[in-house]
Coordinates of C-alpha atoms in Angstrom, one line a residue:
Chain A
M1462 CA -1.7 -18.2 30.3
P1463 CA -3.1 -17.8 26.8
A1464 CA -1.0 -16.0 24.2
V1465 CA -4.0 -13.7 23.4
S1466 CA -7.0 -13.0 25.5
V1467 CA -9.8 -10.6 24.6
R1468 CA -12.7 -9.7 26.8
D1469 CA -15.7 -7.6 25.8
L1470 CA -13.7 -5.6 23.3
R1471 CA -15.4 -2.7 21.6
K1472 CA -14.3 -0.1 19.1
T1473 CA -16.5 2.7 17.8
F1474 CA -15.4 5.1 15.1
Q1475 CA -16.9 8.4 14.3
L1476 CA -17.7 8.9 10.7
K1477 CA -18.4 12.2 9.1
Q1478 CA -21.6 12.1 7.1
K1479 CA -22.4 14.4 4.2
A1480 CA -25.5 14.7 2.0
A1481 CA -25.0 14.7 -1.7
G1482 CA -24.2 17.8 -3.7
L1483 CA -22.9 21.3 -3.0
R1484 CA -25.6 22.1 -0.5
G1485 CA -24.7 18.9 1.4
S1486 CA -21.0 19.9 1.4
L1487 CA -21.7 23.4 2.7
R1488 CA -24.0 22.1 5.4
A1489 CA -21.4 19.6 6.5
L1490 CA -18.9 22.4 6.8
W1491 CA -21.2 24.5 9.0
R1492 CA -22.6 21.6 11.0
P1493 CA -20.9 18.3 10.4
S1494 CA -23.0 15.3 11.3
L1495 CA -21.1 12.5 12.9
Q1496 CA -22.3 9.0 12.8
E1497 CA -21.0 6.3 15.1
L1498 CA -19.8 3.1 13.6
D1499 CA -19.5 0.1 15.9
A1500 CA -16.6 -1.8 14.2
V1501 CA -16.2 -4.3 17.0
R1502 CA -19.1 -4.9 19.4
G1503 CA -18.0 -6.6 22.6
I1504 CA -16.0 -9.7 21.4
S1505 CA -14.3 -12.1 23.7
F1506 CA -11.9 -14.9 22.7
S1507 CA -8.5 -16.4 23.6
M1508 CA -5.7 -18.0 21.7
D1509 CA -3.2 -20.5 23.1
E1510 CA 0.6 -20.3 22.7
G1511 CA 1.6 -22.0 19.5
E1512 CA -2.0 -22.2 18.2
L1513 CA -3.0 -21.5 14.6
L1514 CA -6.3 -19.7 15.0
G1515 CA -8.5 -18.7 12.1
F1516 CA -10.3 -15.4 12.3
I1517 CA -12.6 -14.9 9.4
G1518 CA -15.5 -12.7 8.3
P1519 CA -16.7 -10.6 5.4
N1520 CA -15.5 -7.1 4.5
G1521 CA -16.0 -4.6 7.3
A1522 CA -16.7 -7.4 9.9
G1523 CA -14.1 -6.0 12.3
K1524 CA -11.3 -8.4 11.7
S1525 CA -8.6 -5.8 10.9
T1526 CA -9.8 -3.5 13.6
T1527 CA -9.3 -6.3 16.1
I1528 CA -5.9 -7.1 14.8
K1529 CA -4.8 -3.4 14.9
I1530 CA -6.0 -3.2 18.6
L1531 CA -4.0 -6.4 19.3
T1532 CA -0.8 -4.8 17.9
G1533 CA -1.4 -1.7 20.0
I1534 CA -1.8 0.8 17.2
L1535 CA -5.5 1.4 17.9
H1536 CA -7.0 2.0 21.3
P1537 CA -10.3 0.2 21.9
S1538 CA -13.4 2.2 23.0
S1539 CA -13.8 -0.3 25.9
G1540 CA -13.0 -3.8 27.0
E1541 CA -9.8 -5.6 27.8
A1542 CA -7.1 -7.4 25.8
E1543 CA -3.8 -8.9 26.6
V1544 CA -1.2 -10.3 24.2
L1545 CA 1.6 -12.3 25.9
G1546 CA 0.6 -10.7 29.2
R1547 CA 0.8 -7.2 28.0
V1548 CA -1.9 -4.6 27.3
P1549 CA -1.1 -3.8 23.6
W1550 CA -2.1 -0.1 23.5
R1551 CA -0.2 0.6 26.7
Q1552 CA 2.9 -1.5 26.1
R1553 CA 3.1 -1.3 22.3
Q1554 CA 6.9 -0.9 22.1
E1555 CA 7.7 -3.7 24.5
L1556 CA 5.1 -5.9 22.8
A1557 CA 6.6 -5.2 19.4
F1558 CA 9.6 -7.3 20.2
Q1559 CA 7.4 -10.3 20.9
I1560 CA 4.9 -10.2 18.0
G1561 CA 5.2 -10.0 14.2
S1562 CA 2.6 -8.8 11.8
V1563 CA 1.8 -8.9 8.1
F1564 CA -1.0 -6.8 6.6
G1565 CA -1.4 -8.5 3.2
Q1566 CA -2.5 -5.3 1.4
R1567 CA 0.3 -3.1 2.7
P1568 CA 3.9 -4.0 1.9
Q1569 CA 6.5 -3.5 4.6
L1570 CA 9.5 -4.4 2.5
W1571 CA 11.3 -1.4 0.9
Y1572 CA 9.9 -1.5 -2.7
H1573 CA 13.0 -0.4 -4.6
L1574 CA 15.5 -2.4 -2.6
P1575 CA 16.3 -6.1 -2.4
A1576 CA 14.4 -7.8 0.4
V1577 CA 17.7 -8.6 2.2
D1578 CA 18.2 -4.8 2.8
T1579 CA 14.9 -4.7 4.7
F1580 CA 15.9 -7.8 6.6
Y1581 CA 19.1 -6.2 7.7
L1582 CA 17.2 -3.0 8.6
F1583 CA 14.7 -5.0 10.7
G1584 CA 17.6 -6.8 12.3
K1585 CA 18.8 -3.5 13.7
I1586 CA 15.3 -2.3 14.6
Y1587 CA 14.8 -5.5 16.6
E1588 CA 18.2 -5.1 18.1
L1589 CA 19.6 -8.5 16.9
D1590 CA 23.4 -8.7 16.8
D1591 CA 25.0 -9.2 13.4
R1592 CA 26.0 -12.8 13.8
E1593 CA 22.6 -13.9 15.0
L1594 CA 21.0 -11.9 12.2
K1595 CA 23.0 -13.6 9.5
G1596 CA 22.1 -17.0 10.9
R1597 CA 18.5 -16.1 11.2
I1598 CA 18.3 -14.8 7.6
A1599 CA 20.0 -18.0 6.3
F1600 CA 17.5 -20.1 8.3
L1601 CA 14.4 -18.2 7.1
A1602 CA 15.7 -18.1 3.5
E1603 CA 15.9 -21.8 3.5
A1604 CA 12.5 -22.4 5.3
F1605 CA 10.7 -20.0 3.0
E1606 CA 12.6 -21.1 -0.2
I1607 CA 13.6 -17.5 -0.9
E1608 CA 17.4 -17.8 -1.1
E1609 CA 17.3 -16.9 -4.8
L1610 CA 15.0 -14.0 -4.3
L1611 CA 16.7 -12.1 -1.5
E1612 CA 18.9 -10.0 -3.7
T1613 CA 16.3 -9.1 -6.3
P1614 CA 14.6 -5.7 -5.8
V1615 CA 11.2 -6.3 -4.3
R1616 CA 9.4 -4.5 -7.1
K1617 CA 10.6 -7.3 -9.5
L1618 CA 9.2 -10.1 -7.4
S1619 CA 5.9 -11.8 -8.1
L1620 CA 3.1 -11.3 -5.5
G1621 CA 3.6 -14.8 -4.2
Q1622 CA 7.4 -14.4 -3.9
R1623 CA 7.0 -11.0 -2.2
M1624 CA 4.5 -12.4 0.3
R1625 CA 6.9 -15.2 1.3
C1626 CA 9.5 -12.5 1.8
E1627 CA 7.1 -10.4 3.8
V1628 CA 6.2 -13.2 6.2
A1629 CA 9.9 -14.2 6.5
A1630 CA 10.7 -10.6 7.4
S1631 CA 8.0 -10.6 10.1
L1632 CA 9.6 -13.6 11.7
L1633 CA 13.2 -12.3 11.9
H1634 CA 13.0 -11.5 15.6
R1635 CA 11.4 -14.8 16.5
P1636 CA 8.0 -13.5 17.6
R1637 CA 5.9 -15.7 19.7
V1638 CA 2.7 -14.5 18.1
L1639 CA 2.3 -13.7 14.4
L1640 CA -0.7 -11.7 13.3
L1641 CA -1.4 -12.4 9.6
D1642 CA -4.1 -10.1 8.1
E1643 CA -5.1 -11.5 4.7
P1644 CA -1.7 -12.8 3.7
S1645 CA -3.0 -14.8 0.7
I1646 CA -5.0 -11.9 -0.9
G1647 CA -4.5 -11.9 -4.6
L1648 CA -2.3 -15.0 -4.7
D1649 CA -2.8 -17.8 -7.3
V1650 CA -3.5 -21.4 -6.1
V1651 CA 0.1 -22.5 -6.2
A1652 CA 1.4 -19.5 -4.4
K1653 CA -1.3 -19.9 -1.8
Q1654 CA -0.4 -23.5 -1.2
R1655 CA 3.3 -22.6 -0.9
L1656 CA 2.6 -19.8 1.6
R1657 CA 0.3 -22.1 3.7
A1658 CA 3.0 -24.8 3.8
T1659 CA 5.6 -22.3 5.0
I1660 CA 3.4 -21.0 7.7
Q1661 CA 2.6 -24.5 8.9
R1662 CA 6.4 -25.3 8.9
M1663 CA 7.3 -22.3 11.0
N1664 CA 4.5 -23.2 13.4
D1665 CA 5.9 -26.8 13.7
L1666 CA 9.6 -25.7 13.9
E1667 CA 9.3 -22.7 16.3
G1668 CA 5.9 -23.0 17.8
V1669 CA 4.9 -19.5 16.7
G1670 CA 1.2 -18.9 17.4
V1671 CA -0.6 -17.5 14.4
L1672 CA -3.8 -15.4 14.3
L1673 CA -4.8 -15.7 10.7
T1674 CA -7.5 -13.6 9.0
S1675 CA -8.5 -14.5 5.5
H1676 CA -11.2 -14.3 2.9
D1677 CA -10.2 -17.7 1.7
A1678 CA -11.8 -20.6 3.7
G1679 CA -9.1 -22.8 2.1
D1680 CA -6.4 -21.0 4.2
I1681 CA -8.3 -21.7 7.4
E1682 CA -9.1 -25.3 6.4
A1683 CA -5.5 -26.0 5.6
L1684 CA -3.9 -24.4 8.6
C1685 CA -6.2 -23.9 11.5
R1686 CA -7.7 -26.3 14.0
R1687 CA -10.0 -23.7 15.5
V1688 CA -11.9 -20.9 13.9
I1689 CA -13.7 -17.8 15.0
I1690 CA -16.2 -16.2 12.6
I1691 CA -17.0 -12.6 13.0
N1692 CA -19.7 -10.7 11.3
D1693 CA -20.8 -7.1 11.8
G1694 CA -18.5 -6.7 14.8
E1695 CA -19.8 -9.8 16.7
I1696 CA -18.6 -13.3 17.0
V1697 CA -21.1 -15.6 15.3
Y1698 CA -19.2 -18.9 15.5
R1699 CA -16.3 -20.3 17.4
D1700 CA -15.2 -23.9 17.4
K1701 CA -12.9 -26.4 15.8
V1702 CA -12.8 -26.4 12.0
S1703 CA -13.7 -30.1 12.1
A1704 CA -16.8 -29.3 14.3
L1705 CA -17.8 -26.7 11.7
R1706 CA -17.7 -29.4 9.1
R1707 CA -19.6 -31.9 11.2
R1708 CA -22.2 -29.4 12.4
Y1709 CA -22.9 -27.8 9.1
L1710 CA -21.9 -30.4 6.5
T1711 CA -24.8 -32.7 7.3
V1712 CA -26.5 -31.8 4.1
K1713 CA -25.4 -34.2 1.3
T1714 CA -26.0 -33.7 -2.4
V1715 CA -26.4 -36.9 -4.5
D1716 CA -26.0 -37.1 -8.3
V1717 CA -27.1 -40.5 -9.6
R1718 CA -27.2 -42.0 -13.1
Y1719 CA -29.0 -45.2 -14.2
N1720 CA -28.5 -47.6 -17.1
E1721 CA -32.2 -47.5 -17.8
Q1722 CA -35.0 -44.9 -17.8
L1723 CA -36.3 -43.6 -14.5
P1724 CA -40.1 -43.3 -13.7
P1725 CA -41.2 -39.7 -13.8
D1726 CA -42.5 -39.9 -10.3
F1727 CA -39.1 -41.1 -9.0
A1728 CA -38.8 -40.3 -5.2
L1729 CA -37.2 -41.5 -2.0
P1730 CA -38.6 -40.9 1.5
G1731 CA -36.9 -38.0 3.4
V1732 CA -35.0 -36.9 0.3
E1733 CA -35.6 -33.6 -1.6
M1734 CA -35.5 -34.1 -5.4
V1735 CA -33.7 -31.1 -6.9
K1736 CA -34.0 -32.3 -10.5
V1737 CA -35.2 -35.6 -12.1
G1738 CA -34.2 -36.4 -15.7
R1739 CA -34.8 -39.5 -17.8
Y1740 CA -31.7 -41.4 -16.8
G1741 CA -30.6 -39.5 -13.7
A1742 CA -31.5 -37.3 -10.8
K1743 CA -30.0 -34.7 -8.4
M1744 CA -31.2 -34.8 -4.8
R1745 CA -30.4 -33.4 -1.4
F1746 CA -31.0 -34.8 2.1
D1747 CA -30.0 -33.9 5.7
T1748 CA -28.2 -36.8 7.5
R1749 CA -29.7 -35.7 10.8
V1750 CA -33.2 -36.4 9.4
T1751 CA -32.5 -39.1 6.9
P1752 CA -29.7 -41.6 7.6
V1753 CA -27.3 -42.3 4.7
G1754 CA -27.9 -46.1 4.6
P1755 CA -31.6 -46.2 3.6
V1756 CA -31.0 -43.5 0.9
I1757 CA -28.2 -45.5 -0.7
G1758 CA -30.3 -48.7 -0.4
G1759 CA -33.3 -46.9 -2.0
L1760 CA -31.0 -45.7 -4.9
A1761 CA -29.7 -49.2 -5.5
A1762 CA -33.2 -50.7 -5.4
A1763 CA -34.6 -48.2 -7.9
G1764 CA -32.7 -49.8 -10.9
S1765 CA -29.3 -50.6 -12.4
L1766 CA -26.9 -47.9 -11.2
A1767 CA -24.4 -46.4 -13.7
D1768 CA -22.8 -43.8 -11.4
V1769 CA -23.3 -42.2 -7.9
T1770 CA -21.6 -39.1 -6.6
V1771 CA -22.2 -37.9 -3.0
S1772 CA -20.9 -34.4 -2.2
E1773 CA -21.0 -32.0 0.7
P1774 CA -21.0 -28.2 0.6
S1775 CA -17.6 -26.5 0.5
L1776 CA -16.4 -24.7 3.7
E1777 CA -16.9 -21.5 1.7
E1778 CA -20.7 -22.3 1.3
V1779 CA -20.9 -23.2 5.0
I1780 CA -19.4 -19.9 6.1
G1781 CA -21.7 -18.1 3.7
A1782 CA -24.6 -19.8 5.3
I1783 CA -23.4 -18.8 8.8
Y1784 CA -23.1 -15.1 7.7
A1785 CA -26.5 -15.3 6.1
R1786 CA -28.0 -16.8 9.3
A1787 CA -26.4 -14.1 11.4
E1788 CA -27.7 -11.4 9.2
S1789 CA -31.2 -12.7 9.1
K1790 CA -31.2 -12.8 12.9
D1791 CA -30.2 -9.1 12.9
G1792 CA -32.7 -8.2 10.3
Chain B
M921 CA 17.6 -27.8 8.1
A922 CA 19.8 -25.7 10.3
N923 CA 18.1 -23.7 12.9
G924 CA 19.3 -20.1 13.0
G925 CA 19.9 -20.5 16.7
I926 CA 18.9 -17.0 17.7
R927 CA 18.2 -16.3 21.3
Q928 CA 14.8 -15.0 22.3
A929 CA 14.7 -11.4 21.1
S930 CA 13.9 -10.1 24.6
P931 CA 13.2 -11.4 28.0
V932 CA 9.7 -12.9 28.1
N933 CA 8.2 -10.8 30.9
G934 CA 11.1 -8.6 31.7
V935 CA 11.1 -4.8 31.0
R936 CA 13.4 -4.1 28.1
S937 CA 15.8 -1.2 28.4
P938 CA 17.6 -0.8 25.1
S939 CA 21.1 0.4 25.2
L940 CA 21.9 3.8 23.7
K941 CA 24.1 2.0 21.2
A942 CA 21.2 -0.2 20.1
A943 CA 18.8 2.8 19.9
L944 CA 21.3 4.8 17.8
G945 CA 22.0 1.8 15.7
K946 CA 18.3 1.6 14.7
Y947 CA 18.1 5.2 13.4
W948 CA 21.5 4.9 11.8
A949 CA 20.3 1.8 9.9
I950 CA 17.1 3.6 8.8
F951 CA 19.2 6.6 7.6
R952 CA 21.6 4.3 5.7
T953 CA 18.7 2.3 4.2
Q954 CA 17.1 5.5 2.9
L955 CA 20.5 6.6 1.5
V956 CA 20.8 3.3 -0.4
N957 CA 17.2 3.6 -1.5
S958 CA 17.8 7.1 -2.9
L959 CA 20.7 5.6 -4.9
A960 CA 18.4 3.1 -6.6
Y961 CA 17.7 5.6 -9.3
P962 CA 20.9 7.6 -9.9
I963 CA 19.7 9.3 -13.1
D964 CA 16.6 10.5 -11.3
L965 CA 18.8 11.9 -8.5
L966 CA 21.1 13.7 -11.0
G967 CA 18.1 15.0 -12.9
R968 CA 16.7 16.6 -9.8
S969 CA 20.0 18.2 -8.9
L970 CA 20.2 19.7 -12.4
L971 CA 17.2 21.8 -11.5
I972 CA 19.5 24.1 -9.6
V973 CA 21.3 25.0 -12.8
L974 CA 18.1 26.5 -14.2
F975 CA 17.3 28.4 -11.0
M976 CA 20.8 29.8 -10.9
W977 CA 20.7 30.9 -14.5
I978 CA 17.4 32.8 -13.9
F979 CA 18.7 34.4 -10.7
M980 CA 21.9 35.5 -12.4
N981 CA 20.0 37.2 -15.2
L982 CA 17.6 38.8 -12.7
W983 CA 20.2 40.1 -10.3
R984 CA 22.7 41.2 -12.9
V985 CA 20.1 43.6 -14.3
T986 CA 19.1 44.8 -10.8
Y987 CA 22.7 45.5 -9.8
G988 CA 23.4 47.1 -13.2
A989 CA 20.4 49.4 -12.9
S990 CA 21.2 50.4 -9.3
G991 CA 24.8 51.2 -10.4
A992 CA 25.9 50.1 -6.9
H993 CA 28.7 47.6 -6.2
S994 CA 26.8 46.2 -3.3
I995 CA 23.2 46.3 -2.1
A996 CA 22.6 46.0 1.7
G997 CA 26.1 44.9 2.1
L998 CA 25.9 42.1 -0.5
T999 CA 27.8 42.1 -3.8
L1000 CA 26.4 40.4 -6.9
A1001 CA 28.7 37.4 -6.2
D1002 CA 27.6 37.3 -2.5
T1003 CA 23.9 37.3 -3.6
M1004 CA 24.5 34.5 -6.1
W1005 CA 26.4 32.3 -3.6
Y1006 CA 23.6 33.1 -1.0
L1007 CA 20.9 32.0 -3.5
M1008 CA 22.9 28.8 -4.4
M1009 CA 23.0 27.8 -0.7
A1010 CA 19.3 28.7 -0.2
E1011 CA 18.2 26.7 -3.2
A1012 CA 20.5 23.7 -2.3
V1013 CA 18.7 23.5 1.1
M1014 CA 15.3 24.2 -0.3
L1015 CA 15.6 21.5 -3.0
S1016 CA 17.0 18.9 -0.7
K1017 CA 14.2 19.1 1.9
R1018 CA 12.2 15.9 2.1
D1019 CA 8.5 16.6 2.2
L1020 CA 7.8 14.3 5.2
S1021 CA 4.4 15.9 5.8
E1022 CA 3.2 14.5 2.4
E1023 CA 4.6 11.1 3.2
M1024 CA 3.0 11.0 6.6
T1025 CA -0.3 12.1 5.2
E1026 CA -0.2 9.3 2.6
Q1027 CA 0.7 6.8 5.3
V1028 CA -2.3 7.8 7.4
K1029 CA -4.6 7.8 4.3
D1030 CA -3.6 4.4 2.9
G1031 CA -3.1 2.7 6.3
S1032 CA 0.6 1.8 5.9
V1033 CA 1.2 3.9 9.1
A1034 CA 0.2 0.6 10.9
Y1035 CA 3.6 -0.9 10.1
L1036 CA 5.5 2.1 11.5
L1037 CA 3.5 2.2 14.7
N1038 CA 3.9 -1.5 15.6
K1039 CA 7.7 -1.6 15.3
P1040 CA 10.0 -0.9 18.2
F1041 CA 11.1 2.6 17.2
N1042 CA 9.8 6.0 17.6
F1043 CA 7.6 7.1 14.7
I1044 CA 8.9 10.7 14.7
L1045 CA 12.6 9.7 14.9
Y1046 CA 12.1 7.1 12.2
H1047 CA 10.9 9.8 9.8
F1048 CA 13.7 12.1 10.8
A1049 CA 16.3 9.4 10.1
A1050 CA 14.8 8.5 6.8
G1051 CA 14.4 12.2 5.8
L1052 CA 18.0 12.8 6.6
G1053 CA 19.0 9.8 4.4
H1054 CA 17.2 11.5 1.5
S1055 CA 18.3 15.0 2.2
V1056 CA 22.1 14.4 2.6
L1057 CA 22.4 12.9 -0.9
A1058 CA 20.1 15.5 -2.6
F1059 CA 22.0 18.3 -0.8
G1060 CA 25.3 16.9 -1.9
G1061 CA 24.2 16.8 -5.5
N1062 CA 22.7 20.3 -5.4
L1063 CA 25.8 21.7 -3.8
V1064 CA 28.3 20.2 -6.2
I1065 CA 26.3 21.2 -9.3
G1066 CA 25.1 24.5 -8.0
A1067 CA 28.6 25.6 -6.8
A1068 CA 30.2 24.6 -10.2
V1069 CA 27.6 26.8 -12.0
V1070 CA 27.8 29.8 -9.7
W1071 CA 31.7 29.6 -9.7
L1072 CA 31.6 29.9 -13.5
M1073 CA 29.2 32.9 -13.3
V1074 CA 30.6 35.0 -10.5
G1075 CA 34.0 33.6 -9.4
P1076 CA 35.2 31.5 -6.4
P1077 CA 33.0 30.7 -3.4
P1078 CA 33.5 32.0 0.2
G1079 CA 36.3 30.6 2.3
I1080 CA 36.3 27.3 4.3
A1081 CA 34.7 28.9 7.3
G1082 CA 31.6 29.6 5.2
W1083 CA 31.3 26.0 4.3
L1084 CA 31.8 24.7 7.8
F1085 CA 29.5 27.2 9.6
A1086 CA 26.8 26.8 6.9
G1087 CA 27.2 23.0 7.2
A1088 CA 26.4 23.1 10.9
A1089 CA 23.5 25.5 10.4
V1090 CA 22.1 23.3 7.6
I1091 CA 21.8 20.3 9.9
L1092 CA 19.8 22.3 12.4
A1093 CA 17.8 23.8 9.4
W1094 CA 16.8 20.3 8.3
L1095 CA 15.8 19.5 11.9
L1096 CA 13.7 22.7 12.0
D1097 CA 12.1 21.9 8.7
F1098 CA 11.5 18.4 9.8
C1099 CA 9.6 19.7 12.9
F1100 CA 7.4 21.8 10.6
S1101 CA 6.8 18.9 8.3
A1102 CA 6.0 16.6 11.3
L1103 CA 3.6 19.2 12.6
I1104 CA 1.8 19.3 9.3
G1105 CA 2.0 15.5 8.9
L1106 CA 0.7 14.8 12.3
S1107 CA -2.4 17.0 11.6
A1108 CA -3.2 14.2 9.1
F1109 CA -4.1 12.0 12.1
V1110 CA -6.9 14.4 12.7
V1111 CA -7.8 16.1 9.4
E1112 CA -6.5 13.5 7.0
E1113 CA -5.8 15.9 4.1
T1114 CA -2.9 18.4 4.7
A1115 CA -2.2 19.9 1.2
A1116 CA -3.4 23.3 2.3
F1117 CA -1.1 23.5 5.3
R1118 CA 1.8 22.3 3.2
W1119 CA 1.1 24.9 0.5
I1120 CA 1.1 27.7 3.1
Y1121 CA 4.3 26.5 4.7
Q1122 CA 6.1 26.4 1.3
K1123 CA 5.0 30.0 0.5
F1124 CA 6.1 31.3 3.9
L1125 CA 9.5 29.8 3.2
L1126 CA 9.7 31.3 -0.3
L1127 CA 8.7 34.8 0.8
L1128 CA 9.7 35.2 4.4
G1129 CA 12.3 32.5 4.6
G1130 CA 14.6 34.1 2.1
V1131 CA 14.5 31.5 -0.7
L1132 CA 13.7 34.1 -3.5
I1133 CA 15.4 37.2 -2.0
P1134 CA 17.9 37.6 0.7
L1135 CA 16.0 39.1 3.6
D1136 CA 18.6 42.0 3.8
F1137 CA 16.9 43.5 0.7
F1138 CA 13.6 43.9 2.5
P1139 CA 12.5 47.2 4.0
A1140 CA 13.6 47.4 7.6
W1141 CA 10.2 46.6 9.1
L1142 CA 9.6 43.5 6.9
Q1143 CA 13.1 42.4 7.6
T1144 CA 12.6 42.6 11.4
F1145 CA 9.2 40.8 11.0
S1146 CA 10.7 38.0 9.0
L1147 CA 13.7 37.5 11.3
N1148 CA 11.3 37.1 14.2
L1149 CA 9.6 34.2 12.5
P1150 CA 11.1 30.7 12.3
F1151 CA 11.0 30.4 8.5
A1152 CA 14.1 32.6 8.2
W1153 CA 16.2 30.2 10.2
V1154 CA 15.4 27.3 7.8
I1155 CA 16.8 29.0 4.7
Y1156 CA 18.1 32.6 5.3
G1157 CA 20.2 31.7 8.4
P1158 CA 22.5 29.0 6.8
A1159 CA 22.7 30.8 3.4
R1160 CA 23.6 34.2 4.9
L1161 CA 26.1 32.5 7.2
F1162 CA 27.7 30.9 4.1
V1163 CA 28.5 34.3 2.6
E1164 CA 29.4 36.0 5.8
P1165 CA 30.9 33.4 8.1
S1166 CA 31.5 35.5 11.3
L1167 CA 31.4 33.9 14.7
A1168 CA 28.9 36.5 15.9
R1169 CA 26.5 35.5 13.0
L1170 CA 27.1 31.8 13.7
G1171 CA 26.1 32.3 17.3
Q1172 CA 23.0 34.2 16.3
V1173 CA 21.9 31.6 13.7
L1174 CA 22.4 28.6 16.0
L1175 CA 20.7 30.4 18.9
Q1176 CA 17.6 31.3 16.9
Q1177 CA 17.5 27.7 15.4
G1178 CA 17.8 26.3 18.9
I1179 CA 15.0 28.4 20.3
W1180 CA 12.6 27.6 17.4
L1181 CA 13.6 23.9 17.6
A1182 CA 12.7 23.7 21.3
L1183 CA 9.4 25.4 20.7
I1184 CA 8.2 23.6 17.6
G1185 CA 9.9 20.3 18.4
G1186 CA 8.2 20.3 21.8
T1187 CA 4.9 20.9 20.2
V1188 CA 5.4 18.0 17.8
W1189 CA 6.3 15.7 20.7
I1190 CA 3.1 16.6 22.6
L1191 CA 0.9 16.4 19.5
Y1192 CA 2.4 13.0 18.5
R1193 CA 1.4 11.5 21.9
R1194 CA -2.1 12.8 21.5
A1195 CA -2.5 12.0 17.8
A1196 CA -1.4 8.4 18.3
A1197 CA -4.1 7.9 20.9
R1198 CA -6.9 9.1 18.6
L1199 CA -5.6 7.4 15.5
A1200 CA -8.2 6.0 13.1
I1201 CA -6.6 3.8 10.4
N1202 CA -8.2 3.6 7.0
G1203 CA -8.8 0.4 5.1
G1204 CA -9.9 -3.0 6.3

């Protein structure tokens, strides 16, 4: 049985519309015009127990709405979803014991109190006995490297420290599924890496499944084997992260420099010249059309090579291209 | 690395039936955490409690002139000392109320309500426990400082029965006020902004609830009207009981509070179930 399964899930919100100015406001009072917004448009996917699944998309794509439906706090307009065999919006309280959640932009730790006070409060809320709770806090403090931070008021922690405490708090009751909604938002590079390492460690140690939404493709690349890309309420891509690379990273960019001057009409068959200078050139080719071997052979034959760099687009660029493709299909 | 060795938090597919002890333990922990949270800024807490000194000074000047002008020892059965002790209790309750409606409204607006709805506790009871944690401390501070000031102004307070009876009524008054706040707060799930409802409720408490004037001083028709509304039983009931602690009055106050609690509390419960189903959460 998958940990999470979603079938043809839809969520429509009604938004009040108002024309500009006083007249618009008065008209909206008299006759409010409602516009329907399809936040999620019939998505289906599943996540296995213990899987780290990436769930990404631009702002307003429907990621957070989906997560909120999966925690049971929003009712879908139609469709089915099960988390650990339970229908979230019907069995929200029972499910709460089995799942954890962190909404990166909304703190759950008490701001003026040390994190450990919230940990003890959560222990009571999740009905853990005192001895178990103490052991659990000690374990998580070590795993998340927050021993030194637990007794400092949360308001005095850095964002990275606070986020490690937030994720640790969400794991106190040993959830089997963790829903992480933008946990790395606003973090610097070092803090991001530390948070990723900790999430990976908890997945290794306890097998907790993680549904991770993020703006940062680096989070997905570092943690997830599989990724779902959602745009405008619809799934536009689902596969392994490695397949994403293979499928979309066929375009190579080559920067080459020579020890002698290049002819102005320098060209290679099947290769697009982006820029040709006196001693060097920048070019692009698709490995599905032009194999790598002849290109490298051609470069070597053209003169005495000083330097060659072959690079591929970042995952970020790939995802950008997928969004753009999905949008141009719609438009 | 040592594993914490905790057992699975609940049976995997079993139906969980939390014991009463565990359920009460949750709300007790929420109450206690809020209590500790309120103590995070002791100077702020003290500062708020000092407000009652200003109010009592204004009331003393106002009522001394009124009693002096009327030439009577008592008005509607209340002496100047009774009136001042009444107002001290009324202000102590009024100033210690936690405005939960504002908090709930903010939580709906900024989306943090998501965290309160996906935890294994009842959203309404969570707010009540947290509100109580706030009110108990604020009430204690108001009472100590307010009583000291009024004692200096008009002499000793009513007897022990007054404190005990009023104490019981104040707990029910908080519950009743909480139900009003929850009613206003829950409307945020539908209308999002609730400042207007909150303003109206505050003014009803001030005028018809007996915060500014003991209802006994009203003309008979207005007194009857006010006593038939719930606002009187949030403020007037406990404060009047404090200065006239008879068993008959205790019975009347508790009965009225019980009736209004059942009515308004029941409405809150029904509305909560409906509101949760149509919740739209802001942000992301």
